[in-house]
Coordinates of C-alpha atoms in Angstrom, one line a residue:
M5 CA 118.6 68.1 87.3
Y6 CA 118.1 71.7 86.6
D7 CA 121.1 74.1 85.9
Y8 CA 119.3 76.8 87.7
L9 CA 116.4 77.1 90.2
V10 CA 115.1 80.7 90.1
V11 CA 113.2 81.5 93.5
G12 CA 110.8 84.3 92.5
S13 CA 109.3 85.2 89.2
G14 CA 109.6 89.1 89.6
L15 CA 111.8 91.2 87.1
F16 CA 115.1 90.1 88.5
G17 CA 114.3 86.3 88.4
A18 CA 112.4 86.5 85.1
I19 CA 115.5 88.1 83.4
F20 CA 117.7 85.6 84.6
A21 CA 115.7 82.7 83.8
H22 CA 115.3 84.3 80.3
E23 CA 118.8 84.8 79.5
A24 CA 120.1 81.6 81.0
T25 CA 117.5 79.6 78.8
K26 CA 118.6 81.5 75.8
R27 CA 122.3 80.1 76.6
G28 CA 121.1 76.7 76.5
K29 CA 120.6 76.2 80.3
S30 CA 117.8 74.4 81.9
V31 CA 115.8 76.5 84.4
L32 CA 112.9 76.0 87.0
V33 CA 111.3 79.2 88.2
I34 CA 109.2 79.0 91.2
D35 CA 106.9 81.6 93.1
K36 CA 105.0 81.4 96.4
R37 CA 102.3 83.7 94.9
N38 CA 99.7 82.4 92.4
H39 CA 100.8 84.7 89.6
I40 CA 104.2 85.6 87.9
A41 CA 105.7 89.0 87.7
G42 CA 106.3 89.8 91.6
N43 CA 105.4 93.2 92.5
I44 CA 105.1 94.5 89.0
Y45 CA 102.0 92.3 88.4
T46 CA 99.4 94.0 86.5
E47 CA 95.8 92.6 86.3
N48 CA 93.1 93.6 83.7
K49 CA 89.8 94.5 85.0
D50 CA 87.1 96.4 83.1
E51 CA 89.6 97.0 80.2
I52 CA 92.0 98.9 82.9
N53 CA 95.3 97.4 83.8
I54 CA 95.6 97.6 87.5
H55 CA 98.9 98.0 89.2
K56 CA 98.2 95.5 92.0
Y57 CA 101.3 96.2 94.3
G58 CA 101.4 100.1 93.6
A59 CA 102.2 102.5 90.9
H60 CA 105.2 101.2 88.8
I61 CA 106.5 103.8 86.2
F62 CA 109.3 102.8 84.2
H63 CA 112.2 105.2 83.6
T64 CA 115.8 105.3 82.7
S65 CA 118.6 106.9 81.1
N66 CA 120.5 103.8 80.3
K67 CA 120.1 103.1 76.7
E68 CA 120.9 99.5 76.9
V69 CA 118.3 98.8 79.6
W70 CA 115.5 100.7 77.6
Q71 CA 116.3 98.8 74.4
Y72 CA 116.3 95.6 76.3
I73 CA 113.0 96.1 78.1
N74 CA 111.5 97.2 74.5
K75 CA 112.1 93.7 73.4
F76 CA 109.2 92.6 75.4
A77 CA 106.8 95.4 75.2
E78 CA 105.9 98.6 73.5
F79 CA 105.8 101.5 75.9
N80 CA 103.4 104.6 75.7
R81 CA 104.5 108.2 76.5
Y82 CA 103.4 108.3 80.0
T83 CA 105.1 111.0 82.1
N84 CA 105.1 111.0 85.8
S85 CA 103.6 114.2 87.2
P86 CA 102.1 113.5 90.5
I87 CA 99.9 116.0 92.5
A88 CA 100.2 116.6 96.3
R89 CA 97.2 117.3 98.5
Y90 CA 97.6 118.9 101.7
K91 CA 94.4 119.5 103.4
N92 CA 92.5 121.8 100.9
E93 CA 95.5 122.8 98.9
L94 CA 97.0 121.1 95.7
Y95 CA 100.7 121.3 94.7
N96 CA 102.7 120.0 91.7
L97 CA 105.6 117.4 92.3
P98 CA 108.4 117.3 92.1
F99 CA 109.5 120.7 93.7
N100 CA 109.4 123.0 90.9
M101 CA 108.5 126.6 90.0
N102 CA 104.8 125.6 89.8
T103 CA 105.1 124.2 93.5
F104 CA 107.0 127.5 94.7
H105 CA 104.3 129.8 93.1
Q106 CA 101.5 127.7 94.5
L107 CA 103.1 128.0 98.1
W108 CA 103.9 131.7 98.1
P109 CA 101.5 133.0 95.3
S110 CA 102.3 136.7 96.1
E111 CA 106.1 136.4 96.3
V112 CA 107.3 133.9 93.9
F113 CA 107.2 134.4 90.0
T114 CA 110.8 133.8 89.1
P115 CA 113.5 131.4 89.9
S116 CA 115.3 134.1 91.7
D117 CA 112.2 134.8 93.8
A118 CA 112.0 131.0 94.6
K119 CA 115.7 130.9 95.5
R120 CA 115.5 133.8 97.7
K121 CA 112.4 132.5 99.6
I122 CA 114.0 128.9 100.1
D123 CA 117.3 130.3 101.1
E124 CA 115.4 132.6 103.8
E125 CA 113.8 129.6 105.3
K126 CA 116.9 127.2 105.1
A127 CA 119.0 129.9 106.8
E128 CA 116.6 130.2 109.6
A129 CA 116.6 126.4 110.1
V130 CA 120.5 126.3 110.0
C131 CA 120.4 129.3 112.6
N132 CA 118.1 127.3 115.0
L133 CA 120.7 124.4 115.0
Q134 CA 123.3 126.8 116.5
G135 CA 126.2 125.3 114.7
K136 CA 125.2 121.7 115.3
E137 CA 124.8 119.1 112.6
P138 CA 121.3 118.0 111.9
S139 CA 120.6 115.0 114.2
N140 CA 117.3 113.6 112.6
L141 CA 115.3 113.8 109.4
E142 CA 113.3 116.8 110.4
E143 CA 116.4 119.0 111.0
Q144 CA 118.0 117.9 107.8
A145 CA 115.0 118.4 105.8
M146 CA 114.4 121.9 106.9
C147 CA 118.1 122.7 106.3
L148 CA 117.6 121.5 102.8
I149 CA 114.3 122.9 101.9
G150 CA 112.9 125.2 104.8
K151 CA 110.1 125.0 107.1
T152 CA 107.2 125.6 104.8
I153 CA 107.8 122.8 102.3
Y154 CA 108.8 120.5 105.0
E155 CA 105.7 120.8 107.1
K156 CA 103.3 120.8 104.0
L157 CA 104.9 118.2 101.7
I158 CA 107.2 116.2 103.6
K159 CA 106.6 115.7 107.2
G160 CA 103.2 114.0 107.3
Y161 CA 103.8 111.8 104.2
T162 CA 107.3 110.7 105.6
E163 CA 105.9 109.8 109.0
K164 CA 103.1 107.7 107.4
Q165 CA 105.6 106.0 105.1
W166 CA 107.9 105.0 107.9
G167 CA 105.7 104.8 110.8
R168 CA 107.5 106.9 113.2
S169 CA 108.3 110.6 113.8
C170 CA 110.7 112.5 111.5
K171 CA 112.5 113.5 114.8
E172 CA 113.0 109.7 115.3
L173 CA 114.2 109.1 111.8
P174 CA 118.1 109.5 111.0
A175 CA 119.3 112.4 109.1
F176 CA 120.9 110.6 106.3
I177 CA 117.8 109.2 104.9
I178 CA 117.4 112.6 103.2
K179 CA 120.7 113.4 101.8
R180 CA 119.3 115.9 99.2
L181 CA 116.1 117.2 98.1
P182 CA 116.0 118.2 94.4
V183 CA 114.9 121.6 93.8
R184 CA 113.9 122.5 90.2
L185 CA 113.9 126.2 89.3
T186 CA 111.8 125.6 86.1
Y187 CA 108.1 125.1 85.5
D188 CA 108.5 121.5 84.8
N189 CA 106.2 118.8 86.5
N190 CA 108.1 115.8 84.9
Y191 CA 109.0 113.8 88.3
F192 CA 112.0 112.0 86.5
N193 CA 114.8 113.5 84.8
D194 CA 115.5 110.3 82.8
I195 CA 115.5 110.3 79.1
Y196 CA 113.3 107.3 78.6
Q197 CA 109.9 107.0 80.4
G198 CA 106.5 105.1 80.0
I199 CA 104.2 102.6 80.8
P200 CA 104.2 99.1 78.9
I201 CA 101.0 99.0 76.6
G202 CA 99.0 96.2 78.1
G203 CA 100.6 96.1 81.4
Y204 CA 103.8 94.7 83.1
T205 CA 102.5 91.0 83.2
K206 CA 102.8 90.6 79.6
I207 CA 106.6 91.5 79.7
I208 CA 107.2 88.6 82.3
E209 CA 105.0 86.2 80.4
K210 CA 107.2 86.7 77.3
M211 CA 110.4 86.4 79.4
L212 CA 109.2 83.2 80.8
E213 CA 107.9 81.6 77.5
N214 CA 108.9 78.0 77.2
I215 CA 110.3 77.9 80.7
E216 CA 108.8 75.7 83.4
V217 CA 107.1 77.6 86.1
R218 CA 105.7 76.4 89.3
L219 CA 103.3 78.8 91.4
N220 CA 102.0 78.6 94.7
C221 CA 105.2 77.1 95.5
N222 CA 107.1 78.3 98.6
Y223 CA 110.7 77.5 98.4
F224 CA 111.1 77.2 102.1
D225 CA 108.3 74.4 102.3
H226 CA 110.1 72.3 99.7
K227 CA 113.7 73.4 100.1
E228 CA 115.4 70.1 100.5
E229 CA 113.8 68.5 97.6
L230 CA 114.3 71.6 95.5
D231 CA 117.9 72.0 96.4
K232 CA 118.5 68.4 95.3
I233 CA 117.2 69.0 91.8
S234 CA 119.2 72.1 91.0
K235 CA 122.9 72.9 90.5
K236 CA 122.6 76.8 91.5
I237 CA 120.0 78.8 92.9
I238 CA 119.2 82.4 92.0
F239 CA 117.4 83.6 95.3
T240 CA 115.3 86.8 95.0
G241 CA 113.7 86.6 98.4
Q242 CA 114.4 88.0 101.8
I243 CA 118.0 87.1 102.8
D244 CA 117.3 86.8 106.4
Q245 CA 114.7 84.4 106.0
Y246 CA 117.1 82.3 103.8
Y247 CA 119.2 82.1 106.7
D248 CA 116.5 81.6 109.0
Y249 CA 116.9 84.9 110.9
R250 CA 120.2 83.9 112.3
F251 CA 121.5 87.5 113.1
G252 CA 117.9 88.7 113.6
R253 CA 115.0 89.9 111.5
L254 CA 115.7 92.7 108.9
E255 CA 113.1 95.3 109.2
Y256 CA 110.8 96.5 106.4
R257 CA 107.8 98.6 105.7
S258 CA 104.8 97.1 104.2
L259 CA 101.6 98.3 102.2
R260 CA 98.1 97.5 102.4
F261 CA 96.1 98.3 99.2
E262 CA 92.4 99.2 98.9
T263 CA 91.3 99.0 95.5
T264 CA 87.7 100.1 94.5
R265 CA 85.7 100.2 91.2
L266 CA 83.8 103.5 90.9
E267 CA 80.7 104.3 88.7
E268 CA 82.2 107.3 87.1
Q269 CA 84.7 107.9 84.4
N270 CA 87.1 110.2 86.0
Y271 CA 87.8 110.3 89.8
Q272 CA 90.9 112.6 90.3
G273 CA 92.1 113.6 86.9
N274 CA 95.8 112.3 87.5
A275 CA 97.2 108.8 87.9
V276 CA 98.9 109.6 91.3
V277 CA 97.8 112.1 94.0
N278 CA 99.9 112.1 97.2
Y279 CA 98.1 112.8 100.4
T280 CA 100.7 114.6 102.6
E281 CA 99.0 115.5 105.8
Y282 CA 99.4 113.0 108.6
E283 CA 95.7 112.7 109.4
V284 CA 94.7 111.1 106.1
P285 CA 95.8 107.3 106.7
Y286 CA 96.9 106.6 103.2
T287 CA 99.8 108.1 101.5
R288 CA 98.3 108.1 97.8
I289 CA 95.5 107.2 95.7
I290 CA 96.3 105.8 92.3
E291 CA 93.7 105.9 89.4
H292 CA 95.1 103.3 87.1
K293 CA 93.5 104.3 83.7
H294 CA 95.5 107.4 83.7
F295 CA 98.7 105.3 83.3
E296 CA 97.5 104.4 79.8
F297 CA 95.2 107.4 78.9
G298 CA 92.0 105.4 79.3
T299 CA 88.7 106.5 78.2
Q300 CA 86.8 103.7 79.7
P301 CA 83.3 104.7 81.2
K302 CA 84.3 103.5 84.7
T303 CA 87.3 103.9 86.8
I304 CA 89.4 101.8 89.4
I305 CA 91.4 103.4 92.1
T306 CA 93.6 102.1 94.8
K307 CA 94.5 103.9 98.3
E308 CA 97.9 102.8 99.7
Y309 CA 98.2 102.3 103.3
P310 CA 101.7 101.9 104.8
L311 CA 102.0 99.5 107.7
D312 CA 104.6 97.4 109.5
I313 CA 105.6 94.1 108.2
S314 CA 104.0 91.4 110.3
G315 CA 102.2 88.0 109.6
S316 CA 101.5 87.4 106.0
N317 CA 102.3 91.2 105.1
E318 CA 104.8 91.4 102.2
A319 CA 108.1 93.2 102.7
Y320 CA 108.3 96.3 100.4
Y321 CA 110.7 98.8 101.7
P322 CA 113.9 98.2 103.5
I323 CA 114.6 100.3 106.4
N324 CA 118.1 101.2 105.8
D325 CA 119.1 102.7 109.1
E326 CA 122.4 101.7 110.9
K327 CA 120.9 99.0 113.0
N328 CA 119.5 97.2 110.0
Q329 CA 122.7 97.7 107.9
K330 CA 124.8 96.0 110.7
I331 CA 122.4 93.1 110.5
Y332 CA 122.4 93.0 106.7
Q333 CA 126.3 93.1 106.6
Q334 CA 126.3 89.7 108.6
Y335 CA 124.0 88.1 106.2
E336 CA 125.9 89.6 103.2
N337 CA 129.1 88.1 104.4
L338 CA 127.6 84.7 104.6
A339 CA 126.2 85.1 101.2
K340 CA 129.5 85.8 99.7
S341 CA 131.0 82.5 100.9
E342 CA 128.2 80.6 99.1
T343 CA 129.0 78.6 96.1
N344 CA 125.6 77.3 94.8
V345 CA 123.4 80.4 95.8
I346 CA 123.4 83.6 94.3
F347 CA 121.3 86.4 95.8
G348 CA 119.7 89.2 93.7
G349 CA 117.0 91.7 94.0
R350 CA 115.5 94.2 96.4
L351 CA 114.8 91.7 99.2
A352 CA 117.8 89.5 98.7
E353 CA 120.1 92.6 98.6
Y354 CA 118.2 94.5 101.1
K355 CA 118.2 97.5 99.0
Y356 CA 115.5 99.7 97.2
Y357 CA 115.9 99.3 93.6
D358 CA 113.8 101.0 90.7
M359 CA 113.0 98.7 87.9
H360 CA 115.8 99.9 85.6
Q361 CA 118.5 99.1 88.3
V362 CA 117.1 95.6 88.6
I363 CA 117.3 95.1 85.0
E364 CA 121.0 96.3 84.8
R365 CA 122.0 94.2 87.8
A366 CA 120.1 91.1 86.4
L367 CA 121.9 91.6 82.9
N368 CA 125.3 92.0 84.6
L369 CA 124.9 88.9 86.8
C370 CA 124.1 87.0 83.4
K371 CA 127.2 88.2 82.0

């Protein structure tokens, strides 16, 4: 009999398993995939660590979280500075003085120039609403940032990401759009940032040392047997699936990854390039070697194609609109009444978490 069955070997499950084992508890970890580490899994090919399920860049301002994760890996000094490509134009992200000068090269040189130009466009968008509140994402975005930035850098990317028109998406999805009036391409404001040297999988391997792990083991295929051999369950999968979709299915967006090895040393000169026009079917291209300043003679790139979740597609992004939140609330109420099951992580809590947030929540659960 195990003290804990941990369903899922991603970051949340691995941290809980590690901490419980340290405290003398017996733990069994299972995962339906053929590898540990969940979506932060990295695979080494041609001496390049490939982020198999999309780019994962660690960042936090929480010193406790940073010190904790550094027990399992040494981090490099990678700074996330993505590029946006719109047709034949290139822009720096996040929105900063470099972006604004690229958009309006003859008008914007100083912060006051940028503020004036953005305020002009925002005023026009607000005027067009004629006193009404923004009713959809398009209206909200233009009130926050103006027409030019919205149409070039937000509209197409967002519609690809969510699979619907910005006019059909609720306004509350974009509550704010950060505008930096400095020439700073650092995407995150956090104090600590980097990529683990050698990849993320090594972190999870260290966390799960001396812990029994069963791969290719789907909890729902063996539920009755697994429940009998464990006192408590830490469940990190989809909460609606756990309850057999009693109140309906929660909606997610998924991704398809197209990874290619190229016979050249440097394909795009940056780890992440976003493609913001709708006509390009993928949202971004990742060139993995640049996460670790690689000088390998070949390179490997991954194109990310957003798609609806269906069949065997993995759930990645919760669609947190009002309809889905009402469904989730019913599942959450059921979860609160459980005495032997604890739900944790992005899928179990139907919430988009960054890695540092997952670590914080897992550690708090352990406490």
